Amino acid sequence: GQQVMQIPQYQHVQEGEDFTTYCNSSTTLSNIQWYKQRPGGHPVFLIQLVKSGEVKKQKRLTFQFGEAKKNSSLHITATQTTDVGTYFCAGRGAGGTSYGKLTFGQGTILTVHP
Amino acid sequence: EPEVTQTPSHQVTQMGQEVILRCVPISNHLYFYWYRQILGQKVEFLVSFYNNEISEKSEIFDDQFSVERPDGSNFTLKIRSTKLEDSAMYFCASSEGTGFGYTFGSGTRLTVV
């Protein structure tokens, strides 16, 4: 079955440093989504990428979808303490009869030291 | 902003007992999901539900699990005979369609003792 791998598992940064998490799928994706989960909270939808090579920005967050639609990245510029949490990528397989099932990566736990 | 509501927030049950986890998805959403997250681990797919029937389920979703949408608003997950390894946070989610992001509920923390 489809597998989505995410690295690194943990990332500790000083406030103001940049942060990047990478996501790789074992199969081609129709789209990929990113979620943020604060400690003790639930996943919150951040963005969806659909097109090959797509880049989207949300303030300090930059999301990329690879040309082969098998990998993605999230980059945060100048981290703040409010960025703390676990960032998950979640991929939807291309083709087939998937009714929207998302396969989540393991997540990257981001800690920001003030 | 519309929310997905889950009850109860915490449930402690004895091994072998039945539990029902309840969810009220966002009213105009068409697709409903149950996921679970064992503490500190990734979010695992259990089942998707569309047009009043299961559309996809994972290997985790065995005969002990069932879902229902009994009245057009509630969406329930039943575990017939709980096992210790069923202890996890169970999240309900809904979406407008297959090309949209999920809205997750706050989850039900299930503890099987």
Coordinates of C-alpha atoms in Angstrom, one line a residue:
Chain A
G1 CA 0.0 0.0 0.0
Q2 CA 0.9 3.6 -0.3
Q3 CA 3.5 4.9 2.2
V4 CA 4.3 8.4 3.1
M5 CA 7.6 9.1 4.8
Q6 CA 8.5 12.3 6.5
I7 CA 11.9 13.6 7.8
P8 CA 13.2 14.7 10.1
Q9 CA 11.2 13.2 13.0
Y10 CA 12.3 16.0 15.4
Q11 CA 13.7 19.5 14.8
H12 CA 14.8 21.8 17.5
V13 CA 15.6 25.4 16.4
Q14 CA 16.3 28.7 18.0
E15 CA 13.7 31.4 17.4
G16 CA 14.5 33.2 14.2
E17 CA 16.1 30.2 12.5
D18 CA 14.5 28.5 9.4
F19 CA 12.9 25.1 9.4
T20 CA 12.2 22.6 6.7
T21 CA 10.4 19.2 6.7
Y22 CA 10.4 16.8 3.8
C23 CA 7.8 14.3 2.7
N24 CA 8.2 11.4 0.2
S25 CA 5.6 9.1 -1.1
S26 CA 6.1 5.5 -2.4
T27 CA 3.6 6.2 -5.1
T28 CA 2.5 9.1 -7.3
L29 CA 0.1 11.4 -5.6
S30 CA -2.9 13.3 -7.0
N31 CA -2.4 15.9 -4.3
I32 CA -0.7 16.5 -1.0
Q33 CA -1.9 18.4 2.0
W34 CA -0.2 19.7 5.0
Y35 CA -1.5 19.8 8.5
K36 CA -0.3 21.3 11.8
Q37 CA -1.1 19.8 15.2
R38 CA -0.4 21.8 18.3
P39 CA 0.6 19.8 21.4
G40 CA -2.6 18.2 22.8
G41 CA -4.6 19.4 19.8
H42 CA -6.0 18.0 16.6
P43 CA -4.6 18.3 13.0
V44 CA -5.5 21.6 11.4
F45 CA -5.5 21.9 7.6
L46 CA -2.9 24.3 6.2
I47 CA -2.8 23.9 2.5
Q48 CA -3.3 21.6 -0.5
L49 CA -0.9 21.3 -3.5
V50 CA -2.2 19.7 -6.7
K51 CA 0.0 20.6 -9.6
S52 CA 3.4 19.2 -10.4
G53 CA 6.1 21.6 -9.3
E54 CA 3.6 23.8 -7.5
V55 CA 4.8 26.3 -4.9
K56 CA 2.5 28.1 -2.5
K57 CA 3.2 30.6 0.2
Q58 CA 1.4 31.5 3.4
K59 CA 3.3 34.3 5.1
R60 CA 6.5 32.7 6.4
L61 CA 5.5 29.2 5.2
T62 CA 6.5 28.0 1.7
F63 CA 5.1 24.7 0.4
Q64 CA 6.4 22.8 -2.6
F65 CA 5.2 19.8 -4.6
G66 CA 7.8 17.9 -6.6
E67 CA 7.8 17.6 -10.3
A68 CA 7.1 13.9 -10.1
K69 CA 4.3 14.5 -7.6
K70 CA 6.0 12.1 -5.1
N71 CA 7.6 14.5 -2.7
S72 CA 6.9 17.7 -1.0
S73 CA 8.4 20.1 1.5
L74 CA 7.4 22.8 4.0
H75 CA 9.8 25.6 4.8
I76 CA 9.3 28.1 7.6
T77 CA 11.3 31.2 7.5
A78 CA 12.4 32.9 10.8
T79 CA 10.5 30.6 13.1
Q80 CA 8.5 31.9 16.0
T81 CA 7.5 30.2 19.2
T82 CA 3.9 30.1 17.8
D83 CA 5.2 27.7 15.1
V84 CA 5.7 24.9 17.7
G85 CA 3.8 21.7 16.9
T86 CA 3.9 18.7 14.7
Y87 CA 3.7 19.2 11.0
F88 CA 2.2 16.4 8.9
C89 CA 2.1 15.9 5.2
A90 CA -0.8 13.7 3.9
G91 CA -1.0 12.4 0.4
R92 CA -3.9 11.2 -1.7
G93 CA -3.0 8.5 -4.2
A94 CA -3.3 9.1 -7.9
G95 CA -5.9 7.1 -9.9
G96 CA -7.9 4.3 -8.4
T97 CA -11.2 4.7 -6.5
S98 CA -9.9 6.5 -3.5
Y99 CA -12.7 8.4 -1.9
G100 CA -10.4 11.0 -0.5
K101 CA -8.5 8.8 1.8
L102 CA -5.3 10.6 3.0
T103 CA -2.2 8.8 4.1
F104 CA -0.4 10.7 6.7
G105 CA 3.4 10.9 7.2
Q106 CA 4.8 10.3 10.6
G107 CA 5.1 14.1 11.2
T108 CA 7.9 16.4 12.2
I109 CA 7.9 17.7 15.7
L110 CA 9.1 21.2 15.8
T111 CA 10.4 22.8 19.0
V112 CA 11.3 26.5 18.9
H113 CA 13.6 27.8 21.7
P114 CA 13.1 31.5 22.5
Chain B
E1 CA -16.1 29.0 11.6
P2 CA -17.9 25.6 11.3
E3 CA -16.5 22.8 13.5
V4 CA -16.6 19.1 13.7
T5 CA -17.8 18.2 17.2
Q6 CA -16.8 15.0 18.9
T7 CA -18.1 13.4 22.1
P8 CA -17.1 12.4 24.6
S9 CA -13.7 14.0 24.9
H10 CA -12.4 11.2 27.1
Q11 CA -13.7 7.6 27.5
V12 CA -12.3 5.0 29.8
T13 CA -13.6 1.5 29.2
Q14 CA -12.8 -2.0 30.4
M15 CA -11.4 -4.5 27.9
G16 CA -14.1 -6.4 26.1
Q17 CA -16.7 -3.6 26.5
E18 CA -18.4 -1.9 23.6
V19 CA -17.8 1.8 23.0
I20 CA -19.5 4.3 20.7
L21 CA -17.7 7.4 19.7
R22 CA -19.8 10.2 18.4
C23 CA -19.2 12.9 15.8
V24 CA -21.2 15.7 14.3
P25 CA -19.6 16.6 11.0
I26 CA -19.9 20.0 9.3
S27 CA -23.4 20.2 7.8
N28 CA -22.6 20.7 4.1
H29 CA -19.7 18.2 4.0
L30 CA -20.2 15.0 2.1
Y31 CA -17.3 12.9 3.1
F32 CA -16.6 11.6 6.6
Y33 CA -13.7 9.8 8.1
W34 CA -12.4 8.2 11.2
Y35 CA -8.7 8.3 12.0
R36 CA -6.8 7.4 15.1
Q37 CA -3.5 8.5 16.7
I38 CA -1.7 6.4 19.2
L39 CA 0.2 8.8 21.6
G40 CA 3.1 10.4 19.8
Q41 CA 2.6 8.5 16.6
K42 CA 1.2 9.3 13.2
V43 CA -2.4 9.7 12.2
E44 CA -3.8 6.4 10.9
F45 CA -6.7 6.0 8.6
L46 CA -9.6 3.8 9.7
V47 CA -12.5 4.4 7.4
S48 CA -14.1 6.7 5.0
F49 CA -17.9 7.1 4.5
Y50 CA -19.8 8.6 1.6
N51 CA -23.4 8.5 0.4
N52 CA -24.4 6.5 3.5
E53 CA -21.9 3.7 3.0
I54 CA -18.3 2.8 3.7
S55 CA -16.2 3.7 0.7
E56 CA -12.8 2.6 2.0
K57 CA -11.4 1.0 5.1
S58 CA -8.0 0.1 6.4
E59 CA -6.7 -3.2 7.8
I60 CA -7.2 -1.8 11.3
F61 CA -11.0 -1.5 10.7
D62 CA -11.8 -5.2 11.3
D63 CA -15.1 -6.8 12.2
Q64 CA -15.0 -5.2 15.7
F65 CA -15.4 -1.8 14.2
S66 CA -18.5 -0.3 12.6
V67 CA -19.7 3.1 11.5
E68 CA -23.2 4.6 11.2
R69 CA -24.8 7.8 10.2
P70 CA -28.1 7.2 11.9
D71 CA -29.9 10.5 11.5
G72 CA -28.3 12.6 8.8
S73 CA -26.2 14.6 11.3
N74 CA -24.4 12.2 13.7
F75 CA -21.6 9.9 12.5
T76 CA -20.6 7.2 15.0
L77 CA -17.8 4.7 15.4
K78 CA -18.5 1.6 17.4
I79 CA -16.0 -0.8 18.7
R80 CA -17.8 -3.9 19.8
S81 CA -15.2 -5.6 22.1
T82 CA -12.4 -3.2 23.0
K83 CA -8.8 -4.4 23.3
L84 CA -6.0 -2.8 25.2
E85 CA -4.4 -1.8 21.8
D86 CA -7.5 0.2 20.9
S87 CA -6.3 2.8 23.3
A88 CA -5.7 5.9 21.2
M89 CA -7.0 9.4 20.3
Y90 CA -9.8 8.9 17.7
F91 CA -10.4 11.8 15.3
C92 CA -13.5 12.3 13.2
A93 CA -13.0 14.4 10.1
S94 CA -15.2 15.7 7.3
S95 CA -14.6 17.3 3.9
E96 CA -16.6 18.9 1.2
G97 CA -15.2 16.6 -1.4
T98 CA -12.2 14.5 -2.3
G99 CA -10.2 17.5 -3.5
F100 CA -10.6 19.4 -0.2
G101 CA -8.9 19.6 3.1
Y102 CA -10.2 17.8 6.1
T103 CA -11.7 19.5 9.1
F104 CA -10.9 17.4 12.2
G105 CA -12.7 17.3 15.4
S106 CA -11.0 17.7 18.7
G107 CA -10.9 13.9 19.2
T108 CA -12.0 11.4 21.8
R109 CA -9.2 9.9 23.9
L110 CA -10.1 6.3 24.4
T111 CA -8.4 4.4 27.2
V112 CA -9.0 0.7 27.5
V113 CA -8.1 -0.8 30.9

